[in-house]
Tab-separated table of C-alpha atoms and ligand atoms in Angstrom:
chain	number	residue	atom	x	y	z
A	710	MET	CA	-15.330	-18.628	-25.795
A	711	LYS	CA	-14.893	-14.904	-25.177
A	712	GLN	CA	-11.271	-13.731	-25.895
A	713	VAL	CA	-9.583	-10.690	-24.288
A	714	ASP	CA	-6.071	-9.508	-24.125
A	715	ILE	CA	-5.845	-9.483	-20.304
A	716	VAL	CA	-7.831	-10.846	-17.428
A	717	ILE	CA	-7.139	-9.267	-14.125
A	718	SER	CA	-7.894	-11.267	-11.083
A	719	GLY	CA	-8.748	-8.908	-8.197
A	720	GLY	CA	-10.314	-5.425	-8.165
A	721	GLY	CA	-8.444	-4.087	-5.087
A	722	VAL	CA	-6.617	-0.781	-5.578
A	723	ALA	CA	-3.908	-2.637	-7.436
A	724	GLY	CA	-6.139	-4.525	-9.775
A	725	LEU	CA	-8.362	-1.430	-10.525
A	726	THR	CA	-5.071	0.667	-11.350
A	727	ALA	CA	-3.973	-2.076	-13.587
A	728	ALA	CA	-7.243	-2.227	-15.364
A	729	ALA	CA	-7.343	1.547	-15.909
A	730	ALA	CA	-3.697	1.735	-16.934
A	731	PHE	CA	-3.892	-1.160	-19.581
A	732	GLY	CA	-7.316	-0.069	-20.671
A	733	ALA	CA	-5.916	3.549	-21.290
A	734	GLU	CA	-3.429	1.952	-23.606
A	735	GLY	CA	-6.131	0.272	-25.649
A	736	PHE	CA	-5.791	-3.325	-24.349
A	737	ASP	CA	-9.061	-5.297	-24.076
A	738	VAL	CA	-9.328	-6.011	-20.316
A	739	LEU	CA	-11.617	-8.060	-18.071
A	740	CYS	CA	-11.230	-7.449	-14.339
A	741	VAL	CA	-13.090	-9.597	-11.790
A	742	ASP	CA	-13.602	-9.503	-8.021
A	743	PRO	CA	-15.895	-11.543	-5.829
A	744	ALA	CA	-16.320	-8.638	-3.394
A	745	PRO	CA	-18.024	-5.603	-4.827
A	746	PRO	CA	-16.060	-2.527	-3.949
A	747	VAL	CA	-17.215	-0.461	-0.924
A	748	THR	CA	-17.060	3.164	-2.091
A	749	GLU	CA	-18.407	5.042	0.976
A	750	ARG	CA	-16.570	6.007	4.076
A	751	ASN	CA	-18.977	5.371	6.885
A	752	VAL	CA	-20.339	1.952	5.998
A	753	GLU	CA	-19.536	-1.682	7.090
A	754	GLY	CA	-16.676	-3.004	5.137
A	755	ALA	CA	-15.149	0.327	4.112
A	756	ASP	CA	-11.369	0.167	3.740
A	757	LEU	CA	-10.229	2.942	6.103
A	758	ARG	CA	-6.615	2.565	5.285
A	759	THR	CA	-5.138	5.458	3.314
A	760	THR	CA	-2.306	5.269	0.746
A	761	ALA	CA	0.490	7.761	0.638
A	762	PHE	CA	1.312	7.740	-2.916
A	763	LEU	CA	4.980	8.654	-3.370
A	764	GLN	CA	6.256	10.568	-6.434
A	765	PRO	CA	6.830	7.748	-8.877
A	766	ALA	CA	3.339	6.279	-7.973
A	767	ARG	CA	1.674	9.749	-8.614
A	768	ASP	CA	3.427	9.945	-11.970
A	769	PHE	CA	2.096	6.474	-12.913
A	770	LEU	CA	-1.439	7.467	-11.933
A	771	GLU	CA	-0.991	10.453	-14.213
A	772	GLN	CA	-0.086	8.157	-17.027
A	773	ALA	CA	-3.009	5.918	-16.390
A	774	ASN	CA	-5.220	9.027	-16.466
A	775	LEU	CA	-6.387	8.420	-12.894
A	776	TRP	CA	-4.650	11.374	-11.275
A	777	PRO	CA	-7.079	14.025	-12.584
A	778	ARG	CA	-9.910	12.175	-10.718
A	779	LEU	CA	-7.859	12.000	-7.505
A	780	GLN	CA	-5.730	15.160	-7.106
A	781	ASP	CA	-8.551	17.218	-5.551
A	782	TYR	CA	-8.993	14.787	-2.696
A	783	ALA	CA	-5.232	14.365	-1.966
A	784	THR	CA	-3.328	15.734	0.964
A	785	ASP	CA	0.360	16.784	0.354
A	786	LEU	CA	2.966	15.130	2.637
A	787	ALA	CA	5.737	17.653	2.928
A	788	VAL	CA	7.624	16.356	6.143
A	789	MET	CA	8.151	12.782	7.431
A	790	ARG	CA	8.674	13.102	11.210
A	791	ILE	CA	10.067	10.342	13.217
A	792	VAL	CA	9.611	10.392	16.984
A	793	ASP	CA	11.417	8.050	19.399
A	794	ALA	CA	9.270	7.595	22.486
A	795	GLY	CA	11.223	4.536	23.828
A	796	GLY	CA	12.141	5.917	27.101
A	797	PRO	CA	10.707	4.645	30.431
A	798	ARG	CA	7.472	6.821	30.196
A	799	ILE	CA	5.374	7.455	26.982
A	800	ALA	CA	6.866	10.698	25.881
A	801	ALA	CA	8.794	11.989	22.793
A	802	ARG	CA	12.429	11.937	23.656
A	803	MET	CA	13.840	12.561	20.163
A	804	THR	CA	12.157	14.048	17.024
A	805	LYS	CA	13.775	14.090	13.614
A	806	ASP	CA	12.331	15.691	10.472
A	807	PHE	CA	12.858	14.525	6.883
A	808	ARG	CA	11.898	17.360	4.553
A	809	SER	CA	10.925	16.893	1.032
A	810	SER	CA	12.335	20.276	0.213
A	811	ASP	CA	15.772	18.865	0.906
A	812	ILE	CA	15.702	16.650	-2.199
A	813	SER	CA	12.840	17.891	-4.402
A	814	ASP	CA	10.522	20.762	-5.267
A	815	GLN	CA	7.546	18.410	-4.778
A	816	PRO	CA	5.980	16.847	-1.685
A	817	PHE	CA	7.218	13.293	-0.682
A	818	GLY	CA	3.798	12.058	-1.352
A	819	TRP	CA	0.008	12.610	-1.540
A	820	ASN	CA	-2.334	10.711	0.883
A	821	LEU	CA	-5.744	9.417	-0.154
A	822	PRO	CA	-8.267	7.115	1.555
A	823	ASN	CA	-8.583	3.630	-0.046
A	824	TRP	CA	-12.390	3.720	-0.120
A	825	LEU	CA	-12.270	6.916	-2.212
A	826	LEU	CA	-9.701	5.288	-4.612
A	827	ARG	CA	-11.996	2.511	-5.188
A	828	ARG	CA	-14.896	4.858	-5.893
A	829	GLU	CA	-12.889	7.037	-8.340
A	830	MET	CA	-11.263	4.102	-10.007
A	831	THR	CA	-14.306	2.200	-10.743
A	832	ALA	CA	-15.837	5.479	-12.089
A	833	ARG	CA	-12.951	5.695	-14.446
A	834	LEU	CA	-13.313	2.085	-15.564
A	835	ALA	CA	-16.926	2.813	-16.505
A	836	GLU	CA	-15.683	5.387	-18.965
A	837	LEU	CA	-13.414	2.869	-20.836
A	838	PRO	CA	-15.431	0.884	-23.525
A	839	ASN	CA	-12.454	-1.726	-23.679
A	840	VAL	CA	-12.523	-2.433	-19.968
A	841	ASP	CA	-15.069	-4.787	-18.347
A	842	PHE	CA	-15.191	-4.812	-14.647
A	843	ARG	CA	-17.325	-7.549	-13.095
A	844	PRO	CA	-17.738	-7.260	-9.275
A	845	GLY	CA	-19.258	-10.350	-7.714
A	846	VAL	CA	-17.278	-12.853	-9.930
A	847	ALA	CA	-14.077	-14.717	-8.799
A	848	VAL	CA	-11.376	-16.380	-10.777
A	849	ALA	CA	-12.080	-20.074	-10.095
A	850	ASP	CA	-9.129	-21.586	-11.899
A	851	VAL	CA	-6.542	-20.886	-14.558
A	852	VAL	CA	-5.170	-23.310	-17.155
A	853	THR	CA	-2.343	-22.230	-19.304
A	854	ARG	CA	-0.877	-23.121	-22.639
A	855	GLU	CA	2.013	-21.657	-24.547
A	856	THR	CA	-0.077	-19.346	-26.523
A	857	GLN	CA	-2.976	-18.396	-24.108
A	858	ALA	CA	-4.515	-18.893	-20.688
A	859	ILE	CA	-8.109	-20.035	-20.157
A	860	VAL	CA	-9.675	-18.570	-17.102
A	861	MET	CA	-12.598	-20.182	-15.368
A	862	LEU	CA	-14.904	-17.780	-13.576
A	863	SER	CA	-17.076	-18.508	-10.605
A	864	ASP	CA	-20.222	-17.602	-12.574
A	865	GLY	CA	-19.460	-20.501	-15.105
A	866	ASP	CA	-17.916	-18.350	-17.836
A	867	GLN	CA	-14.659	-19.290	-19.357
A	868	ILE	CA	-12.465	-16.578	-20.941
A	869	ARG	CA	-9.381	-16.840	-23.159
A	870	ALA	CA	-6.547	-14.355	-22.559
A	871	ARG	CA	-3.038	-13.703	-23.664
A	872	LEU	CA	-2.089	-12.440	-20.123
A	873	VAL	CA	-3.576	-13.113	-16.736
A	874	ILE	CA	-2.556	-10.575	-14.017
A	875	GLY	CA	-2.858	-11.934	-10.621
A	876	ALA	CA	-3.792	-8.985	-8.499
A	877	ASP	CA	-5.941	-11.013	-6.014
A	878	GLY	CA	-4.082	-10.362	-2.768
A	879	ARG	CA	-1.974	-12.162	-0.349
A	880	ASN	CA	-3.780	-15.487	-0.779
A	881	SER	CA	-3.906	-15.047	-4.466
A	882	ALA	CA	-6.101	-17.684	-6.353
A	883	VAL	CA	-4.053	-17.155	-9.444
A	884	ARG	CA	-0.740	-17.757	-7.717
A	885	GLN	CA	-2.042	-21.045	-6.356
A	886	ALA	CA	-3.474	-22.084	-9.702
A	887	ILE	CA	-0.090	-21.716	-11.328
A	888	GLY	CA	1.638	-23.423	-8.389
A	889	VAL	CA	3.958	-20.664	-7.107
A	890	GLY	CA	4.998	-20.837	-3.543
A	891	VAL	CA	5.590	-18.160	-1.060
A	892	LYS	CA	7.883	-17.300	1.988
A	893	THR	CA	5.959	-15.845	4.760
A	894	ARG	CA	7.153	-14.187	7.980
A	895	ARG	CA	4.651	-13.733	10.821
A	896	TYR	CA	5.229	-11.039	13.482
A	897	GLY	CA	2.205	-11.854	15.759
A	898	GLN	CA	1.286	-8.105	15.145
A	899	LYS	CA	-1.850	-6.420	13.999
A	900	ALA	CA	-2.486	-2.915	12.681
A	901	LEU	CA	-5.467	-0.759	13.675
A	902	ALA	CA	-6.464	1.615	10.976
A	903	PHE	CA	-8.888	4.504	11.535
A	904	ALA	CA	-9.329	8.306	11.143
A	905	VAL	CA	-9.125	10.880	13.810
A	906	THR	CA	-9.644	14.629	14.417
A	907	HIS	CA	-7.333	16.755	16.610
A	908	SER	CA	-7.012	20.328	17.690
A	909	VAL	CA	-3.343	20.823	16.530
A	910	ARG	CA	-3.071	21.436	12.640
A	911	HIS	CA	-1.033	18.747	11.032
A	912	GLU	CA	0.827	21.242	8.708
A	913	ASN	CA	1.253	18.386	6.132
A	914	VAL	CA	3.473	16.487	8.517
A	915	SER	CA	3.354	12.754	8.693
A	916	THR	CA	4.554	11.450	12.074
A	917	GLU	CA	5.671	8.009	12.952
A	918	ILE	CA	6.106	7.437	16.711
A	919	HIS	CA	8.164	4.472	17.758
A	920	ARG	CA	8.046	2.908	21.244
A	921	SER	CA	7.408	-0.795	21.274
A	922	GLY	CA	5.025	-3.237	19.525
A	923	GLY	CA	5.274	-1.184	16.279
A	924	PRO	CA	4.898	2.251	15.015
A	925	PHE	CA	1.997	4.622	15.594
A	926	THR	CA	1.613	6.738	12.468
A	927	LEU	CA	-0.487	9.735	11.866
A	928	VAL	CA	-0.898	10.692	8.098
A	929	PRO	CA	-2.528	14.017	7.179
A	930	LEU	CA	-6.053	14.048	5.657
A	931	PRO	CA	-8.179	17.009	4.745
A	932	ASP	CA	-10.228	18.679	7.580
A	933	TYR	CA	-13.184	16.486	8.659
A	934	GLU	CA	-16.323	18.118	9.985
A	935	GLY	CA	-14.311	21.415	10.384
A	936	ARG	CA	-11.447	19.930	12.318
A	937	PRO	CA	-7.959	18.913	11.443
A	938	SER	CA	-7.888	15.267	10.620
A	939	SER	CA	-5.339	12.383	10.088
A	940	ALA	CA	-5.371	8.702	9.292
A	941	VAL	CA	-3.910	6.453	11.990
A	942	VAL	CA	-2.082	3.142	11.590
A	943	TRP	CA	-1.356	1.849	14.975
A	944	MET	CA	0.654	-1.503	15.149
A	945	GLU	CA	0.855	-3.493	18.251
A	946	GLU	CA	1.296	-7.251	19.193
A	947	GLY	CA	-1.855	-9.206	18.289
A	948	ALA	CA	-3.361	-9.589	21.810
A	949	GLU	CA	-2.960	-5.833	22.702
A	950	ALA	CA	-4.303	-4.700	19.326
A	951	LYS	CA	-7.393	-6.831	19.903
A	952	ARG	CA	-7.716	-5.335	23.422
A	953	LEU	CA	-7.384	-1.818	22.031
A	954	PHE	CA	-9.902	-2.608	19.230
A	955	ASP	CA	-12.468	-3.720	21.795
A	956	LEU	CA	-12.141	-0.635	24.134
A	957	ALA	CA	-15.064	1.737	24.305
A	958	VAL	CA	-14.550	5.029	22.581
A	959	PRO	CA	-13.550	7.249	25.568
A	960	GLU	CA	-10.934	4.684	26.777
A	961	PHE	CA	-9.684	4.183	23.218
A	962	GLU	CA	-9.312	7.916	22.766
A	963	GLU	CA	-7.419	8.156	25.897
A	964	ALA	CA	-5.054	5.324	25.047
A	965	MET	CA	-4.314	6.657	21.530
A	966	THR	CA	-3.815	10.154	22.583
A	967	GLU	CA	-1.182	8.908	25.229
A	968	ARG	CA	0.443	6.631	22.567
A	969	SER	CA	0.700	9.529	20.139
A	970	CYS	CA	2.584	11.525	22.728
A	971	TYR	CA	0.054	14.443	22.183
A	972	VAL	CA	1.963	15.397	18.939
A	973	ASN	CA	-1.429	16.587	17.434
A	974	GLY	CA	-3.205	17.351	20.778
A	975	PRO	CA	-5.999	15.119	22.046
A	976	LEU	CA	-7.301	12.685	19.439
A	977	LYS	CA	-10.956	12.006	18.804
A	978	LEU	CA	-12.057	8.963	16.834
A	979	ALA	CA	-13.664	10.042	13.546
A	980	SER	CA	-14.517	6.693	11.874
A	981	GLN	CA	-14.969	3.009	12.642
A	982	LYS	CA	-11.869	1.025	13.593
A	983	THR	CA	-10.536	-1.588	11.242
A	984	ILE	CA	-7.885	-4.218	12.152
A	985	TRP	CA	-5.363	-5.904	9.806
A	986	PRO	CA	-2.885	-8.819	10.276
A	987	ILE	CA	0.705	-7.915	9.609
A	988	ILE	CA	2.919	-10.313	7.703
A	989	SER	CA	5.930	-10.103	5.374
A	990	GLN	CA	5.733	-12.372	2.218
A	991	ILE	CA	7.314	-12.773	-1.097
A	992	ALA	CA	6.341	-15.104	-3.895
A	993	ASP	CA	9.072	-17.577	-5.183
A	994	ARG	CA	8.564	-16.156	-8.752
A	995	PHE	CA	6.483	-13.206	-10.040
A	996	TYR	CA	5.330	-15.096	-13.193
A	997	GLY	CA	4.153	-18.410	-14.611
A	998	GLU	CA	3.072	-19.404	-18.127
A	999	ARG	CA	0.900	-16.440	-19.522
A	1000	THR	CA	0.652	-15.139	-15.848
A	1001	ALA	CA	2.114	-12.223	-13.972
A	1002	LEU	CA	1.791	-11.711	-10.183
A	1003	VAL	CA	1.596	-8.101	-9.052
A	1004	ALA	CA	1.016	-6.238	-5.704
A	1005	GLU	CA	0.200	-8.364	-2.564
A	1006	ALA	CA	-0.187	-11.470	-4.684
A	1007	ALA	CA	3.587	-11.066	-5.176
A	1008	HIS	CA	4.662	-9.338	-2.022
A	1009	VAL	CA	3.402	-8.042	1.261
A	1010	VAL	CA	5.290	-5.828	3.691
A	1011	PRO	CA	4.317	-4.256	7.054
A	1012	PRO	CA	2.821	-0.790	6.632
A	1013	ILE	CA	5.979	1.216	7.358
A	1014	GLY	CA	7.337	3.988	5.103
A	1015	ALA	CA	4.239	3.863	2.664
A	1016	GLN	CA	5.917	1.087	0.686
A	1017	GLY	CA	3.103	-1.601	-0.056
A	1018	LEU	CA	1.017	-0.161	-2.696
A	1019	ASN	CA	3.709	2.017	-4.038
A	1020	MET	CA	5.803	-1.089	-4.897
A	1021	SER	CA	2.592	-2.518	-6.459
A	1022	LEU	CA	2.250	0.379	-8.836
A	1023	ALA	CA	5.812	0.061	-9.871
A	1024	ASP	CA	5.097	-3.612	-10.726
A	1025	ILE	CA	2.177	-2.470	-12.980
A	1026	SER	CA	4.256	0.262	-14.381
A	1027	VAL	CA	7.015	-2.126	-15.510
A	1028	LEU	CA	4.477	-4.696	-16.956
A	1029	LEU	CA	2.739	-2.031	-18.888
A	1030	ASP	CA	6.072	-0.603	-20.333
A	1031	LEU	CA	6.997	-4.163	-21.496
A	1032	ALA	CA	3.524	-4.650	-23.097
A	1033	LYS	CA	3.785	-1.267	-24.896
A	1034	GLN	CA	7.177	-2.029	-26.256
A	1035	LYS	CA	5.963	-5.284	-27.886
A	1036	PRO	CA	2.211	-5.450	-27.957
A	1037	ASP	CA	2.252	-8.676	-30.060
A	1038	ALA	CA	4.442	-10.296	-27.349
A	1039	LEU	CA	1.907	-9.702	-24.548
A	1040	GLY	CA	2.064	-12.533	-22.015
A	1041	SER	CA	5.128	-14.321	-23.783
A	1042	THR	CA	7.605	-16.031	-21.705
A	1043	GLU	CA	10.202	-13.382	-22.782
A	1044	MET	CA	8.143	-10.571	-21.480
A	1045	LEU	CA	7.359	-12.238	-18.302
A	1046	GLN	CA	10.809	-13.218	-17.584
A	1047	LYS	CA	11.905	-9.634	-18.151
A	1048	TYR	CA	9.222	-8.433	-15.695
A	1049	HIS	CA	10.435	-10.895	-12.961
A	1050	ARG	CA	14.047	-9.941	-13.490
A	1051	SER	CA	13.216	-6.228	-13.346
A	1052	ARG	CA	11.175	-6.401	-10.129
A	1053	TYR	CA	12.417	-9.374	-7.996
A	1054	PRO	CA	15.705	-7.964	-6.706
A	1055	GLU	CA	14.250	-4.578	-5.902
A	1056	ILE	CA	11.319	-6.021	-4.067
A	1057	GLN	CA	13.591	-8.528	-2.150
A	1058	LEU	CA	15.577	-5.461	-0.968
A	1059	ARG	CA	12.545	-3.496	0.234
A	1060	VAL	CA	10.866	-6.674	1.921
A	1061	THR	CA	14.174	-7.119	3.862
A	1062	GLY	CA	14.489	-3.392	4.577
A	1063	VAL	CA	10.927	-3.013	5.881
A	1064	ASP	CA	11.268	-6.249	7.917
A	1065	MET	CA	14.281	-4.731	9.721
A	1066	LEU	CA	12.423	-1.404	10.327
A	1067	ASN	CA	9.496	-3.339	11.716
A	1068	ARG	CA	11.629	-5.534	14.043
A	1069	ALA	CA	13.402	-2.338	15.274
A	1070	SER	CA	10.200	-0.692	15.994
A	1071	MET	CA	8.844	-3.653	17.951
A	1072	LEU	CA	11.872	-3.791	20.337
A	1073	LYS	CA	10.927	-4.038	24.074
A	1074	ALA	CA	14.291	-4.210	25.907
A	1075	GLN	CA	15.418	-0.740	27.065
A	1076	PRO	CA	19.116	-0.929	25.897
A	1077	LEU	CA	17.851	-1.936	22.385
A	1078	LYS	CA	15.413	0.874	22.202
A	1079	ASP	CA	18.193	3.245	23.311
A	1080	LEU	CA	20.279	1.875	20.573
A	1081	ARG	CA	17.510	2.377	18.023
A	1082	ALA	CA	17.215	6.169	18.915
A	1083	PHE	CA	21.048	6.430	18.711
A	1084	GLY	CA	20.875	4.825	15.155
A	1085	LEU	CA	18.132	7.361	14.166
A	1086	ASN	CA	20.076	10.175	15.395
A	1087	ALA	CA	23.287	9.093	13.482
A	1088	LEU	CA	21.425	8.505	10.243
A	1089	HIS	CA	19.662	11.837	10.504
A	1090	SER	CA	22.606	13.968	11.260
A	1091	VAL	CA	24.780	13.197	8.265
A	1092	THR	CA	23.169	15.239	5.410
A	1093	PRO	CA	24.263	12.995	2.412
A	1094	VAL	CA	23.111	9.860	4.321
A	1095	ARG	CA	19.827	11.523	5.213
A	1096	LYS	CA	19.071	12.553	1.618
A	1097	SER	CA	19.971	9.196	0.274
A	1098	LEU	CA	17.732	7.450	2.702
A	1099	MET	CA	14.900	9.852	1.632
A	1100	LYS	CA	15.430	9.006	-2.065
A	1101	LEU	CA	15.639	5.232	-1.277
A	1102	GLY	CA	12.356	5.521	0.488
A	1103	LEU	CA	10.725	7.194	-2.391
A	1104	GLY	CA	12.040	4.914	-4.956
A	1105	VAL	CA	13.426	7.775	-7.013
A	1106	ARG	CA	17.064	7.757	-8.497
A	1107	GLY	CA	19.840	10.207	-8.195
B	1397	LIG	C1	-2.841	-0.830	7.972
B	1397	LIG	C2	-2.185	-0.670	6.494
B	1397	LIG	C3	-1.863	0.639	6.024
B	1397	LIG	C4	-1.182	0.764	4.705
B	1397	LIG	N1	-0.780	1.802	4.238
B	1397	LIG	C5	-0.204	1.918	3.031
B	1397	LIG	C6	0.369	3.176	2.481
B	1397	LIG	O1	0.214	4.280	3.168
B	1397	LIG	N2	0.974	3.125	1.332
B	1397	LIG	C7	1.151	2.050	0.615
B	1397	LIG	O2	1.718	2.240	-0.411
B	1397	LIG	N3	0.631	0.887	0.989
B	1397	LIG	C8	-0.069	0.863	2.264
B	1397	LIG	N4	-0.520	-0.364	2.778
B	1397	LIG	C9	-0.426	-1.545	1.856
B	1397	LIG	C10	-1.600	-1.483	0.956
B	1397	LIG	O3	-2.774	-1.138	1.647
B	1397	LIG	C11	-1.727	-2.770	0.272
B	1397	LIG	O4	-0.581	-3.090	-0.476
B	1397	LIG	C12	-2.801	-2.748	-0.726
B	1397	LIG	O5	-4.125	-2.407	-0.247
B	1397	LIG	C13	-3.099	-4.156	-1.361
B	1397	LIG	O6	-3.747	-3.979	-2.437
B	1397	LIG	P1	-4.059	-5.272	-3.437
B	1397	LIG	O7	-4.923	-4.711	-4.479
B	1397	LIG	O8	-2.725	-5.962	-3.781
B	1397	LIG	O9	-4.736	-6.305	-2.469
B	1397	LIG	P2	-6.205	-6.280	-1.902
B	1397	LIG	O10	-6.646	-5.038	-1.545
B	1397	LIG	O11	-6.201	-7.447	-0.914
B	1397	LIG	O12	-7.018	-6.801	-3.085
B	1397	LIG	C14	-7.165	-8.147	-3.622
B	1397	LIG	C15	-8.461	-8.317	-4.179
B	1397	LIG	O13	-8.636	-9.574	-4.803
B	1397	LIG	C16	-9.857	-10.007	-4.689
B	1397	LIG	N5	-9.875	-11.482	-4.782
B	1397	LIG	C17	-9.524	-12.486	-3.816
B	1397	LIG	N6	-9.623	-13.682	-4.392
B	1397	LIG	C18	-10.055	-13.440	-5.702
B	1397	LIG	C19	-10.384	-14.450	-6.827
B	1397	LIG	N7	-10.322	-15.733	-6.628
B	1397	LIG	N8	-10.721	-13.797	-7.944
B	1397	LIG	C20	-10.820	-12.564	-8.164
B	1397	LIG	N9	-10.492	-11.605	-7.240
B	1397	LIG	C21	-10.150	-12.026	-6.000
B	1397	LIG	C22	-10.325	-9.546	-3.223
B	1397	LIG	O14	-11.613	-9.605	-3.102
B	1397	LIG	C23	-9.683	-8.324	-3.146
B	1397	LIG	O15	-10.639	-7.203	-3.535
B	1397	LIG	C24	-1.018	-0.457	3.988
B	1397	LIG	C25	-1.438	-1.724	4.498
B	1397	LIG	C26	-2.002	-1.950	5.699
B	1397	LIG	C27	-2.437	-3.244	6.333
């Protein structure tokens, strides 16, 4: 039976990052995923979400030697603009800017399309002789002993590993195999994700517009076909999101331009539309015998404040640090308990925080929407509070 140091279940952005990071440190890694990665923009199944990597995540991508492949495609995010459009008509009634220059000499983050991340990350894995990436193969089952795990693959292969990393998403097969439960909160919301072009330059400003149903967020991208471009995440109650998804392009463009309060001028659809269910979820534990759960296998949050994948990269970073400190103890109970203790409290805090922001953004009743705008104004106008909030959002200390 083949033996490796680490089996990674899942070749989403988190699993691919973990494979590159552990591979770069010399660990023997096998990464499997039943779905071959879609690495082009304009094809069926392309992941049109983008990821705004915040400063700590960018540092980790540097460490994993992935950043040199990504930096030329990244768009800086210099300002986070929050717009309250919760008045009786759809119009911006309050705009507050959070500037990265208030707390750092670097941008808040760097935005990259997920399909492009998959392309560059799989190319990086191909350069690493100690990393075997097998698309088209799933983890079928995991059996663990004190000293090792045996991973059964869908192609009939069986692999011995010192550590199994479950990076296989919100319905994680690894999590189920080791019997770890989850707490899930459903909002009845969906998010539309797509790209647009517009007439007004974005000037590296990411804009989140709150009305009801959830935020409408524009995140800067490089120009597309000679026009300024942004990625959009538009959250609405499920039925409304489905109605919008099914609209013909001219009606859809009209609806999204109105919902955007014209902040970037008229919006033109510049990609397919994709639609994502929104939940909040946390696993009861982030580990089992010889097994660590990371990313959406461990926690899911609504897409507000660019937290999801950034939290996931922090999981992988902690796990890697522990593995480097004591390579012989890779996958030991001591290592895995340390991982859990290091990540669980912070993740719990962020899951709760993002849940509150999402509920505030969904509000329908006018007095509550007015209270939300009042709260935004109060938080923004006190400088130390504003700076602390920005640091908290970034996940940086000090
Ligand atoms: C609309 C939207 C916008 C977002 N924007 C941001 C953002 O700006 N910043 C941010 O940080 N986060 C963002 N997020 C969150 C982020 O996209 C997710 O956290 C991230 O994509 C999840 O990655 P993952 O690798 O954990 O899971 P997935 O992408 O779900 O990958 C899991 C992989 O596991 C595979 N798999 C499933 N079963 C098996 C099995 N049995 N064996 C092996 N493999 C298996 C699947 O095929 C899949 O490829 C956003 C989310 C949404 C919905």
